[in-house]
């Protein structure tokens, strides 16, 4: 969710912090930096609230280990929150 409207096909530099299970006292988040392209966007706020936009981004240059980390995070969220 973004606080601003973007045009489809807008190129972005993206930085994310993904929570992970720390191994041997390591960090509890993984920082992922990549480039992406907006492929879809729709308003998600209700009238009278700050405008927010659900935004779908195609990540165009994820490293394989970052893609795996992101996929595991998404799967865990889906399984814990249901359909």
Short mmCIF file of C-alpha atoms in Angstrom, two decimals:
data_model
loop_
_atom_site.label_atom_id
_atom_site.label_comp_id
_atom_site.label_asym_id
_atom_site.label_seq_id
_atom_site.Cartn_x
_atom_site.Cartn_y
_atom_site.Cartn_z
CA UNK A 1 0.00 0.00 0.00
CA UNK A 2 1.38 3.39 -1.03
CA UNK A 3 0.26 6.89 -0.01
CA UNK A 4 0.43 8.17 -3.60
CA UNK A 5 -0.88 7.26 -7.00
CA UNK A 6 1.67 6.04 -9.57
CA UNK A 7 1.25 5.43 -13.27
CA UNK A 8 1.39 1.83 -14.52
CA UNK A 9 4.90 1.07 -15.89
CA UNK A 10 6.56 3.52 -13.46
CA UNK A 11 10.07 2.25 -12.63
CA UNK A 12 10.96 2.16 -8.93
CA UNK A 13 13.92 1.45 -6.71
CA UNK A 14 12.56 -0.68 -3.88
CA UNK A 15 13.92 -1.31 -0.39
CA UNK A 16 12.16 -3.81 1.91
CA UNK A 17 12.82 -5.27 5.32
CA UNK A 18 11.50 -8.84 5.53
CA UNK A 19 11.23 -10.46 8.99
CA UNK A 20 13.16 -13.73 9.18
CA UNK A 21 13.97 -16.30 11.82
CA UNK A 22 17.46 -15.37 13.05
CA UNK A 23 20.10 -18.09 12.72
CA UNK A 24 22.77 -18.25 15.40
CA UNK A 25 21.96 -14.80 16.77
CA UNK A 26 21.94 -13.19 13.32
CA UNK A 27 19.67 -10.36 12.24
CA UNK A 28 15.90 -10.75 12.52
CA UNK A 29 15.23 -8.89 9.27
CA UNK A 30 16.62 -9.20 5.78
CA UNK A 31 17.05 -6.05 3.74
CA UNK A 32 16.16 -6.48 0.09
CA UNK A 33 17.03 -3.85 -2.50
CA UNK A 34 15.85 -4.18 -6.09
CA UNK A 35 14.19 -2.43 -8.99
CA UNK A 36 10.58 -2.87 -9.94
CA UNK A 37 7.81 -1.69 -12.24
CA UNK A 38 4.25 -0.76 -11.22
CA UNK A 39 1.88 -3.16 -12.99
CA UNK A 40 -1.43 -2.31 -11.27
CA UNK A 41 -2.79 0.16 -8.74
CA UNK A 42 -6.20 0.80 -7.17
CA UNK A 43 -7.46 3.05 -4.36
CA UNK A 44 -7.91 1.26 -1.04
CA UNK A 45 -8.92 3.99 1.43
CA UNK A 46 -12.42 5.01 2.39
CA UNK A 47 -13.77 8.53 1.90
CA UNK A 48 -12.51 10.96 4.53
CA UNK A 49 -9.30 9.00 5.17
CA UNK A 50 -5.82 9.66 3.87
CA UNK A 51 -5.72 8.33 0.29
CA UNK A 52 -3.93 4.97 -0.01
CA UNK A 53 -3.32 2.85 -3.08
CA UNK A 54 -2.90 -0.93 -3.29
CA UNK A 55 0.03 -1.30 -5.65
CA UNK A 56 1.28 -4.38 -7.53
CA UNK A 57 4.97 -4.24 -8.41
CA UNK A 58 6.92 -6.59 -10.69
CA UNK A 59 10.39 -6.99 -9.16
CA UNK A 60 12.66 -7.01 -12.20
CA UNK A 61 16.05 -7.80 -10.67
CA UNK A 62 15.67 -9.83 -7.47
CA UNK A 63 18.65 -11.95 -6.52
CA UNK A 64 17.72 -15.64 -6.22
CA UNK A 65 18.30 -15.67 -2.43
CA UNK A 66 16.14 -12.52 -2.01
CA UNK A 67 13.39 -14.03 -4.19
CA UNK A 68 13.45 -17.19 -2.02
CA UNK A 69 13.26 -15.11 1.20
CA UNK A 70 10.34 -13.08 -0.13
CA UNK A 71 8.51 -16.21 -1.34
CA UNK A 72 8.91 -17.86 2.09
CA UNK A 73 7.61 -14.73 3.82
CA UNK A 74 4.56 -14.54 1.55
CA UNK A 75 3.80 -18.26 2.01
CA UNK A 76 4.06 -17.95 5.81
CA UNK A 77 1.68 -14.95 5.79
CA UNK A 78 -0.81 -16.76 3.56
CA UNK A 79 -0.78 -19.87 5.75
CA UNK A 80 -1.14 -17.90 9.00
CA UNK A 81 -3.95 -15.60 7.78
CA UNK A 82 -5.94 -18.03 5.68
CA UNK A 83 -7.63 -17.27 2.35
#
